[in-house]
């Protein structure tokens, strides 16, 4: 399978963080990391993962699925996600992640077979890990693959319901848990939920299998490897977001039709749209910001300033403030009056 | 301040090429150097407990503790316990409850931390240790107490009416608006680099260099990649190799912690260099903080005596969480209100937002409410004609009132044909002729006080709900009842507030 189809979720989230930026969209669609673009332009990338974080993540996940996922099962049963006394665990993780699957293609094939068995009542497992899906129809170019961290299965009148779970190593802090981290985890689970829906529809399994709109997050305890389950997480909005987002991304892909073989040149020549969130995910943000600073564009003061000033530059505002020129339209007049009103409190 | 006005101030700061003050007087209480403990934490990526802890009191030497393997719980527990001893000593925590009221001019021991990640670490320590139950008795009691202190500091840091724990980057953002994106102002080093003199270009360049250096509790992946072989050597090597790895780790971590401690020191220095006059609101914040610390001491002593301790989470105790949230919200609004009368910038924001009126007292009268109750009624003329969120029947507070519990109820609001408004306000408490409030004051400010009152009432109602649901079978109820009665003052209504 082409490497360009892997890590779909990361690419989708990359695009979703700044969908207005064409360079970002091309990078996500052809899966050419911005890090490599930034390096080609002489920027030393600041992002990257700590070796300790990678080890910790792997160890935590291994612990979750140890002994046929007994720890996870205890929590799922205690919170009512699955019924007490259930058994059966199926593992689709790759060998390099502690699972039995030799390759991603094998995992995808085994996952689909298992879903068919489940629909036919031949499979009885209630917990699955690493369920791998290939989104059909070329939603992202060339196609998309997703691996679901954890999946719980519970019986319904018409067959089985699949409950999507997302594993994260950060600690659950009750009402103080980082809201951004929680939102990201829910967004990921929503993407998985949507991918499952597409897969079931494509495989004609919708009659006997359904996807729950409520999922669960597996988090850790502070200072411990014990797991904390946040169950009954409402994923409706996130599934809808994934559905709408992928449709939009597909449309963008059709419009741009980037050539993956010349990805670097295409990204470098694509128009950019710098915004505040670029700082947190794009290695090329410093270059875009430098251009914005040179042109004194309002986005260098944040999204709220951009919203207030629109296309008017800060240089133009300075010119107006110095009374050298008259506002050319009502918008300029309004912005000028707002800033002058604030400036009255200071020695201008 | 409204987001709209903070956005405009940011634009103005850019046009002026420097950070601009957001206030005219210092709304923060900054204790004397001897009462300030600066703390910095480091953690290994993926872990939630500290890898290294450093602290410094006044100009004394920094004390830095680190462990070679932060995934070893015993090592971390010992380190946290030692840090806890220093923290407990600094805060003056003892194990004997007292009914004594705090002395007004008593010192306020403060804790200063660099940024939000340090604050998170306080909470993570609280989560891990405040209610830990297994381990060596002596170590466990020290860790439990340290966890409770960290929990208290975490809660205080989120309350503008408390100065027990201050986040340095937040403090700088409270007094200055920076000509840059809000996301960058989370980095303490960036803020500090923007403050010294220079052109805007120079400041921005300095900021970019500063923000490439990590000041949060996490290390950069590059540094961690360098530390990985040392941690492995300590875990798997022979004695000599272990010792060498430990020394090298100590040295690198100490350097990282020291940089973070120095940044907090620089932030304190920068705040002092602003030379802002201290706002009277800072004095009331100090008083509130001393009282909060006294209440925490009493609570801690009771826990040592065998009572259960509060959960550092909100999820396990929704009643307490709801009440706490409402109290906190009331404190936030009250802190904002305290600042208004002494700060024209803050006042202009409140008036602009329609949450305060500023005008001249044009008429004073004593109203008799049968049979013999006297109430003072004021007529205030304002020049402002902007939108007003205050309505007839709303409660307001005048910060210069000597009687801090006095509220003014809006009786009527009339627009004056040629601009401005006439607002009639009536005191909510009976006052004698010789107690005329705001005597000698002409220009006065009344800010919205309904919402803090409303929130305090709602906070009390949460506990009334608890009373209705009360079941003696649940062991936590006695504890909750005690909290209601003693610690938090959740009486149905404050005794000094009369219900109109």
CSV table of C-alpha atoms in Angstrom, one decimal, chain B residues 5-350:
chain,number,residue,atom,x,y,z
B,5,UNK,CA,-11.4,46.2,24.0
B,6,UNK,CA,-8.4,43.9,24.7
B,7,UNK,CA,-8.2,43.3,20.9
B,8,UNK,CA,-8.2,47.0,20.3
B,9,UNK,CA,-5.5,47.6,23.0
B,10,UNK,CA,-3.4,45.0,21.3
B,11,UNK,CA,-3.6,46.9,18.1
B,12,UNK,CA,-2.7,50.1,19.9
B,13,UNK,CA,0.3,48.4,21.6
B,14,UNK,CA,1.5,47.4,18.1
B,15,UNK,CA,1.1,50.9,16.8
B,16,UNK,CA,3.1,52.2,19.8
B,17,UNK,CA,5.7,49.5,19.4
B,18,UNK,CA,5.7,48.3,23.0
B,19,UNK,CA,3.6,46.6,25.6
B,20,UNK,CA,1.0,48.9,27.1
B,21,UNK,CA,-0.4,48.9,30.6
B,22,UNK,CA,-3.8,47.5,31.1
B,23,UNK,CA,-4.2,49.0,34.6
B,24,UNK,CA,-3.1,52.2,36.3
B,25,UNK,CA,-2.5,50.6,39.6
B,26,UNK,CA,-1.1,47.2,40.6
B,27,UNK,CA,-4.1,44.9,41.2
B,28,UNK,CA,-1.9,42.0,42.4
B,29,UNK,CA,-0.6,41.6,45.9
B,30,UNK,CA,3.1,40.9,45.8
B,31,UNK,CA,4.4,39.8,49.2
B,32,UNK,CA,7.8,40.8,50.6
B,33,UNK,CA,10.7,38.9,49.1
B,34,UNK,CA,11.1,36.9,52.3
B,35,UNK,CA,7.6,35.6,52.0
B,36,UNK,CA,7.9,34.6,48.4
B,37,UNK,CA,8.7,31.0,47.4
B,38,UNK,CA,9.4,30.5,43.7
B,39,UNK,CA,8.9,27.0,42.5
B,40,UNK,CA,9.7,25.3,39.1
B,41,UNK,CA,9.0,21.8,38.0
B,42,UNK,CA,10.3,19.5,35.3
B,43,UNK,CA,8.7,16.3,34.1
B,44,UNK,CA,9.6,13.5,31.7
B,45,UNK,CA,7.4,13.5,28.6
B,46,UNK,CA,4.5,11.2,29.0
B,47,UNK,CA,4.8,11.2,32.8
B,48,UNK,CA,2.6,13.3,35.1
B,49,UNK,CA,4.8,13.5,38.2
B,50,UNK,CA,7.9,15.6,38.6
B,51,UNK,CA,11.4,14.6,37.4
B,52,UNK,CA,12.9,17.6,39.1
B,53,UNK,CA,11.7,20.3,41.5
B,54,UNK,CA,13.4,23.6,42.4
B,55,UNK,CA,12.5,26.3,44.8
B,56,UNK,CA,13.9,29.5,46.1
B,57,UNK,CA,12.9,31.7,49.0
B,58,UNK,CA,13.9,35.4,48.9
B,59,UNK,CA,17.5,35.8,47.7
B,60,UNK,CA,18.5,32.5,49.3
B,61,UNK,CA,20.1,29.7,47.3
B,62,UNK,CA,17.9,27.6,45.1
B,63,UNK,CA,17.2,24.2,46.3
B,64,UNK,CA,16.9,21.7,43.5
B,65,UNK,CA,15.9,18.0,43.8
B,66,UNK,CA,15.9,15.5,40.9
B,67,UNK,CA,15.7,11.8,40.5
B,68,UNK,CA,17.5,9.8,37.8
B,69,UNK,CA,14.4,7.7,36.9
B,70,UNK,CA,11.1,9.6,37.3
B,71,UNK,CA,9.2,6.4,36.4
B,72,UNK,CA,10.4,4.9,39.8
B,73,UNK,CA,7.5,5.8,42.2
B,74,UNK,CA,9.6,5.4,45.3
B,75,UNK,CA,12.2,7.9,44.2
B,76,UNK,CA,9.6,10.4,43.1
B,77,UNK,CA,7.7,10.0,46.4
B,78,UNK,CA,10.8,10.8,48.4
B,79,UNK,CA,11.6,13.8,46.3
B,80,UNK,CA,8.0,15.2,46.6
B,81,UNK,CA,7.9,14.6,50.3
B,82,UNK,CA,11.1,16.6,50.8
B,83,UNK,CA,9.7,19.4,48.6
B,84,UNK,CA,6.4,19.1,50.6
B,85,UNK,CA,8.3,19.7,53.9
B,86,UNK,CA,9.7,22.9,52.5
B,87,UNK,CA,6.3,24.0,51.2
B,88,UNK,CA,4.6,23.3,54.4
B,89,UNK,CA,7.2,25.2,56.4
B,90,UNK,CA,6.9,28.1,54.0
B,91,UNK,CA,3.1,28.3,54.3
B,92,UNK,CA,3.3,27.9,58.1
B,93,UNK,CA,1.0,24.9,58.1
B,94,UNK,CA,0.6,23.2,61.5
B,95,UNK,CA,-1.6,20.4,62.7
B,96,UNK,CA,-3.5,22.3,65.4
B,97,UNK,CA,-6.8,23.9,64.4
B,98,UNK,CA,-7.5,27.4,65.7
B,99,UNK,CA,-10.5,29.6,65.9
B,100,UNK,CA,-8.4,32.7,66.0
B,101,UNK,CA,-9.1,35.3,63.4
B,102,UNK,CA,-6.1,36.1,61.3
B,103,UNK,CA,-4.3,39.3,62.3
B,104,UNK,CA,-4.8,41.9,59.5
B,105,UNK,CA,-1.1,42.8,59.2
B,106,UNK,CA,0.0,39.2,59.3
B,107,UNK,CA,2.4,38.1,56.6
B,108,UNK,CA,1.1,36.4,53.6
B,109,UNK,CA,3.4,33.5,52.4
B,110,UNK,CA,3.1,33.4,48.6
B,111,UNK,CA,4.1,30.8,46.0
B,112,UNK,CA,5.1,32.0,42.5
B,113,UNK,CA,5.2,29.7,39.6
B,114,UNK,CA,6.2,30.3,36.0
B,115,UNK,CA,3.2,29.2,33.8
B,116,UNK,CA,0.1,27.1,33.4
B,117,UNK,CA,2.1,23.8,33.2
B,118,UNK,CA,3.5,24.4,36.6
B,119,UNK,CA,0.0,25.0,37.8
B,120,UNK,CA,-1.0,21.7,36.2
B,121,UNK,CA,1.8,20.0,38.1
B,122,UNK,CA,0.5,21.3,41.4
B,123,UNK,CA,-2.8,19.7,40.6
B,124,UNK,CA,-1.2,16.4,39.4
B,125,UNK,CA,0.8,16.2,42.7
B,126,UNK,CA,-2.5,16.8,44.5
B,127,UNK,CA,-4.2,14.1,42.5
B,128,UNK,CA,-1.5,11.6,43.2
B,129,UNK,CA,-0.7,12.3,46.9
B,130,UNK,CA,-3.5,14.2,48.6
B,131,UNK,CA,-5.5,11.0,49.2
B,132,UNK,CA,-2.8,8.3,48.8
B,133,UNK,CA,-3.4,5.5,51.3
B,134,UNK,CA,-0.6,3.0,51.0
B,135,UNK,CA,3.0,3.4,52.1
B,136,UNK,CA,5.2,4.1,55.0
B,137,UNK,CA,3.1,6.0,57.7
B,138,UNK,CA,5.5,8.9,58.1
B,139,UNK,CA,6.2,9.3,54.4
B,140,UNK,CA,2.4,9.0,53.7
B,141,UNK,CA,1.4,11.7,56.1
B,142,UNK,CA,4.0,14.1,54.6
B,143,UNK,CA,2.9,13.3,51.1
B,144,UNK,CA,-0.8,13.7,51.9
B,145,UNK,CA,-0.1,17.1,53.5
B,146,UNK,CA,2.0,18.1,50.5
B,147,UNK,CA,-0.8,17.0,48.2
B,148,UNK,CA,-3.4,19.0,50.1
B,149,UNK,CA,-1.2,22.1,50.0
B,150,UNK,CA,-0.7,21.7,46.3
B,151,UNK,CA,-4.5,21.4,45.8
B,152,UNK,CA,-5.1,24.6,47.8
B,153,UNK,CA,-2.5,26.5,45.8
B,154,UNK,CA,-4.0,25.2,42.6
B,155,UNK,CA,-7.4,26.4,43.5
B,156,UNK,CA,-6.1,29.8,44.8
B,157,UNK,CA,-4.2,30.4,41.6
B,158,UNK,CA,-7.5,30.4,39.6
B,159,UNK,CA,-9.2,32.9,41.9
B,160,UNK,CA,-8.3,36.6,41.4
B,161,UNK,CA,-9.4,37.2,45.0
B,162,UNK,CA,-6.5,35.1,46.3
B,163,UNK,CA,-2.8,35.9,46.1
B,164,UNK,CA,-1.6,32.7,47.8
B,165,UNK,CA,-0.3,31.3,44.5
B,166,UNK,CA,0.5,33.5,41.5
B,167,UNK,CA,1.3,32.4,38.0
B,168,UNK,CA,4.0,34.8,36.7
B,169,UNK,CA,3.0,34.8,33.0
B,170,UNK,CA,-0.7,35.4,34.0
B,171,UNK,CA,0.4,38.2,36.3
B,172,UNK,CA,2.3,39.9,33.4
B,173,UNK,CA,-0.7,39.5,31.1
B,174,UNK,CA,-3.0,41.1,33.9
B,175,UNK,CA,-1.0,44.3,33.9
B,176,UNK,CA,0.3,44.6,30.3
B,177,UNK,CA,-1.1,44.0,26.8
B,178,UNK,CA,1.5,42.7,24.4
B,179,UNK,CA,1.7,43.5,20.7
B,180,UNK,CA,1.6,39.9,19.5
B,181,UNK,CA,-0.7,36.9,19.1
B,182,UNK,CA,-2.3,35.8,22.4
B,183,UNK,CA,-1.0,32.3,21.9
B,184,UNK,CA,2.6,33.5,22.2
B,185,UNK,CA,1.9,35.3,25.4
B,186,UNK,CA,1.6,32.0,27.1
B,187,UNK,CA,5.4,31.8,27.1
B,188,UNK,CA,6.9,33.6,30.0
B,189,UNK,CA,10.3,34.0,28.2
B,190,UNK,CA,8.6,35.7,25.3
B,191,UNK,CA,6.8,38.2,27.5
B,192,UNK,CA,10.0,39.0,29.4
B,193,UNK,CA,11.8,39.6,26.1
B,194,UNK,CA,9.2,42.0,24.9
B,195,UNK,CA,9.4,44.3,27.9
B,196,UNK,CA,12.9,45.9,27.8
B,197,UNK,CA,13.4,49.0,25.7
B,198,UNK,CA,13.8,48.8,21.9
B,199,UNK,CA,12.0,49.1,18.7
B,200,UNK,CA,9.0,46.8,17.9
B,201,UNK,CA,11.2,44.9,15.5
B,202,UNK,CA,13.9,44.4,18.2
B,203,UNK,CA,11.3,43.3,20.7
B,204,UNK,CA,9.7,40.8,18.3
B,205,UNK,CA,13.2,39.4,17.4
B,206,UNK,CA,14.1,39.0,21.1
B,207,UNK,CA,10.7,37.3,21.7
B,208,UNK,CA,11.3,34.8,18.9
B,209,UNK,CA,14.7,33.8,20.3
B,210,UNK,CA,13.3,33.6,23.8
B,211,UNK,CA,10.3,31.4,22.9
B,212,UNK,CA,12.6,28.8,21.3
B,213,UNK,CA,13.9,28.0,24.8
B,214,UNK,CA,11.5,25.8,26.8
B,215,UNK,CA,10.2,27.2,30.1
B,216,UNK,CA,7.3,24.9,30.7
B,217,UNK,CA,7.6,21.7,32.8
B,218,UNK,CA,8.4,19.7,29.7
B,219,UNK,CA,11.9,19.5,28.1
B,220,UNK,CA,12.3,19.9,24.4
B,221,UNK,CA,12.5,16.5,22.5
B,222,UNK,CA,16.2,17.4,21.6
B,223,UNK,CA,17.1,17.6,25.3
B,224,UNK,CA,15.2,14.5,26.1
B,225,UNK,CA,16.9,12.6,23.3
B,226,UNK,CA,20.2,13.6,25.0
B,227,UNK,CA,19.0,12.4,28.4
B,228,UNK,CA,17.7,9.1,27.2
B,229,UNK,CA,21.1,7.2,27.2
B,230,UNK,CA,21.8,8.6,30.8
B,231,UNK,CA,18.5,7.3,32.1
B,232,UNK,CA,19.1,3.9,30.4
B,233,UNK,CA,22.7,3.8,31.9
B,234,UNK,CA,21.3,4.6,35.4
B,235,UNK,CA,18.6,1.9,35.0
B,236,UNK,CA,20.8,-0.9,33.5
B,237,UNK,CA,24.4,0.0,34.1
B,238,UNK,CA,26.9,-1.1,36.7
B,239,UNK,CA,27.5,0.9,39.9
B,240,UNK,CA,30.1,3.3,38.5
B,241,UNK,CA,28.1,3.9,35.4
B,242,UNK,CA,25.0,4.5,37.4
B,243,UNK,CA,26.7,7.0,39.6
B,244,UNK,CA,28.2,8.8,36.6
B,245,UNK,CA,24.8,8.9,34.8
B,246,UNK,CA,23.1,10.2,38.0
B,247,UNK,CA,25.6,13.1,38.4
B,248,UNK,CA,25.3,14.1,34.8
B,249,UNK,CA,21.5,13.9,34.9
B,250,UNK,CA,21.5,16.0,38.1
B,251,UNK,CA,23.6,18.6,36.4
B,252,UNK,CA,21.5,18.9,33.2
B,253,UNK,CA,18.2,18.9,35.1
B,254,UNK,CA,19.5,21.5,37.6
B,255,UNK,CA,20.5,23.8,34.8
B,256,UNK,CA,17.0,23.5,33.3
B,257,UNK,CA,15.3,24.1,36.6
B,258,UNK,CA,17.5,27.1,37.4
B,259,UNK,CA,16.6,28.7,34.1
B,260,UNK,CA,12.9,28.4,35.0
B,261,UNK,CA,13.4,29.8,38.5
B,262,UNK,CA,15.4,32.7,37.1
B,263,UNK,CA,12.5,33.5,34.7
B,264,UNK,CA,10.0,33.7,37.5
B,265,UNK,CA,12.5,36.0,39.3
B,266,UNK,CA,12.8,38.1,36.2
B,267,UNK,CA,9.0,38.4,36.0
B,268,UNK,CA,8.8,39.6,39.6
B,269,UNK,CA,11.6,42.1,38.8
B,270,UNK,CA,9.7,43.3,35.7
B,271,UNK,CA,6.5,43.7,37.7
B,272,UNK,CA,8.4,45.8,40.2
B,273,UNK,CA,10.0,47.9,37.5
B,274,UNK,CA,6.6,49.0,36.3
B,275,UNK,CA,6.5,51.1,39.5
B,276,UNK,CA,2.7,51.0,39.5
B,277,UNK,CA,1.0,52.3,42.7
B,278,UNK,CA,-0.5,49.5,44.6
B,279,UNK,CA,-4.3,49.3,44.1
B,280,UNK,CA,-6.4,49.4,47.3
B,281,UNK,CA,-8.0,46.2,45.8
B,282,UNK,CA,-4.7,44.5,46.3
B,283,UNK,CA,-5.1,45.1,50.1
B,284,UNK,CA,-8.5,43.4,50.2
B,285,UNK,CA,-7.1,40.5,48.1
B,286,UNK,CA,-4.3,40.2,50.6
B,287,UNK,CA,-6.8,40.1,53.5
B,288,UNK,CA,-8.9,37.5,51.7
B,289,UNK,CA,-5.8,35.4,51.0
B,290,UNK,CA,-4.7,35.4,54.6
B,291,UNK,CA,-8.2,34.4,55.6
B,292,UNK,CA,-8.2,31.6,53.0
B,293,UNK,CA,-4.8,30.4,54.3
B,294,UNK,CA,-6.1,30.3,57.9
B,295,UNK,CA,-9.2,28.3,56.7
B,296,UNK,CA,-6.9,25.9,54.9
B,297,UNK,CA,-4.8,25.5,58.0
B,298,UNK,CA,-7.9,24.6,60.0
B,299,UNK,CA,-9.1,22.2,57.3
B,300,UNK,CA,-5.7,20.6,57.2
B,301,UNK,CA,-5.6,20.2,60.9
B,302,UNK,CA,-9.0,18.5,60.9
B,303,UNK,CA,-7.8,16.1,58.1
B,304,UNK,CA,-4.8,15.2,60.2
B,305,UNK,CA,-7.2,14.5,63.0
B,306,UNK,CA,-9.0,11.9,60.9
B,307,UNK,CA,-11.5,13.6,58.7
B,308,UNK,CA,-11.6,12.9,55.0
B,309,UNK,CA,-9.9,15.3,52.7
B,310,UNK,CA,-11.4,16.9,49.7
B,311,UNK,CA,-11.0,15.3,46.3
B,312,UNK,CA,-8.7,17.3,43.9
B,313,UNK,CA,-11.2,16.4,41.2
B,314,UNK,CA,-14.6,17.9,40.6
B,315,UNK,CA,-16.2,14.8,39.2
B,316,UNK,CA,-16.4,12.9,42.5
B,317,UNK,CA,-18.2,15.7,44.3
B,318,UNK,CA,-20.5,17.6,42.0
B,319,UNK,CA,-22.2,19.5,44.8
B,320,UNK,CA,-18.9,20.8,46.1
B,321,UNK,CA,-17.8,21.5,42.5
B,322,UNK,CA,-21.0,23.4,41.7
B,323,UNK,CA,-20.8,25.5,44.9
B,324,UNK,CA,-17.1,26.1,44.4
B,325,UNK,CA,-17.6,27.2,40.8
B,326,UNK,CA,-20.3,29.7,41.8
B,327,UNK,CA,-18.2,31.0,44.7
B,328,UNK,CA,-15.3,31.4,42.4
B,329,UNK,CA,-17.4,33.2,39.8
B,330,UNK,CA,-18.6,35.6,42.5
B,331,UNK,CA,-15.0,36.2,43.6
B,332,UNK,CA,-14.0,36.9,40.0
B,333,UNK,CA,-16.7,39.5,39.6
B,334,UNK,CA,-16.0,41.1,43.0
B,335,UNK,CA,-12.3,41.3,42.3
B,336,UNK,CA,-13.0,43.1,39.0
B,337,UNK,CA,-15.4,45.4,40.8
B,338,UNK,CA,-12.8,46.2,43.5
B,339,UNK,CA,-10.4,47.5,40.9
B,340,UNK,CA,-12.8,49.9,39.2
B,341,UNK,CA,-12.8,52.8,41.5
B,342,UNK,CA,-9.1,53.2,41.5
B,343,UNK,CA,-8.3,52.6,37.9
B,344,UNK,CA,-9.7,54.7,35.1
B,345,UNK,CA,-8.7,52.1,32.5
B,346,UNK,CA,-10.6,49.3,34.2
B,347,UNK,CA,-13.5,51.7,34.9
B,348,UNK,CA,-13.7,52.8,31.3
B,349,UNK,CA,-13.9,49.1,30.2
B,350,UNK,CA,-16.7,48.4,32.7
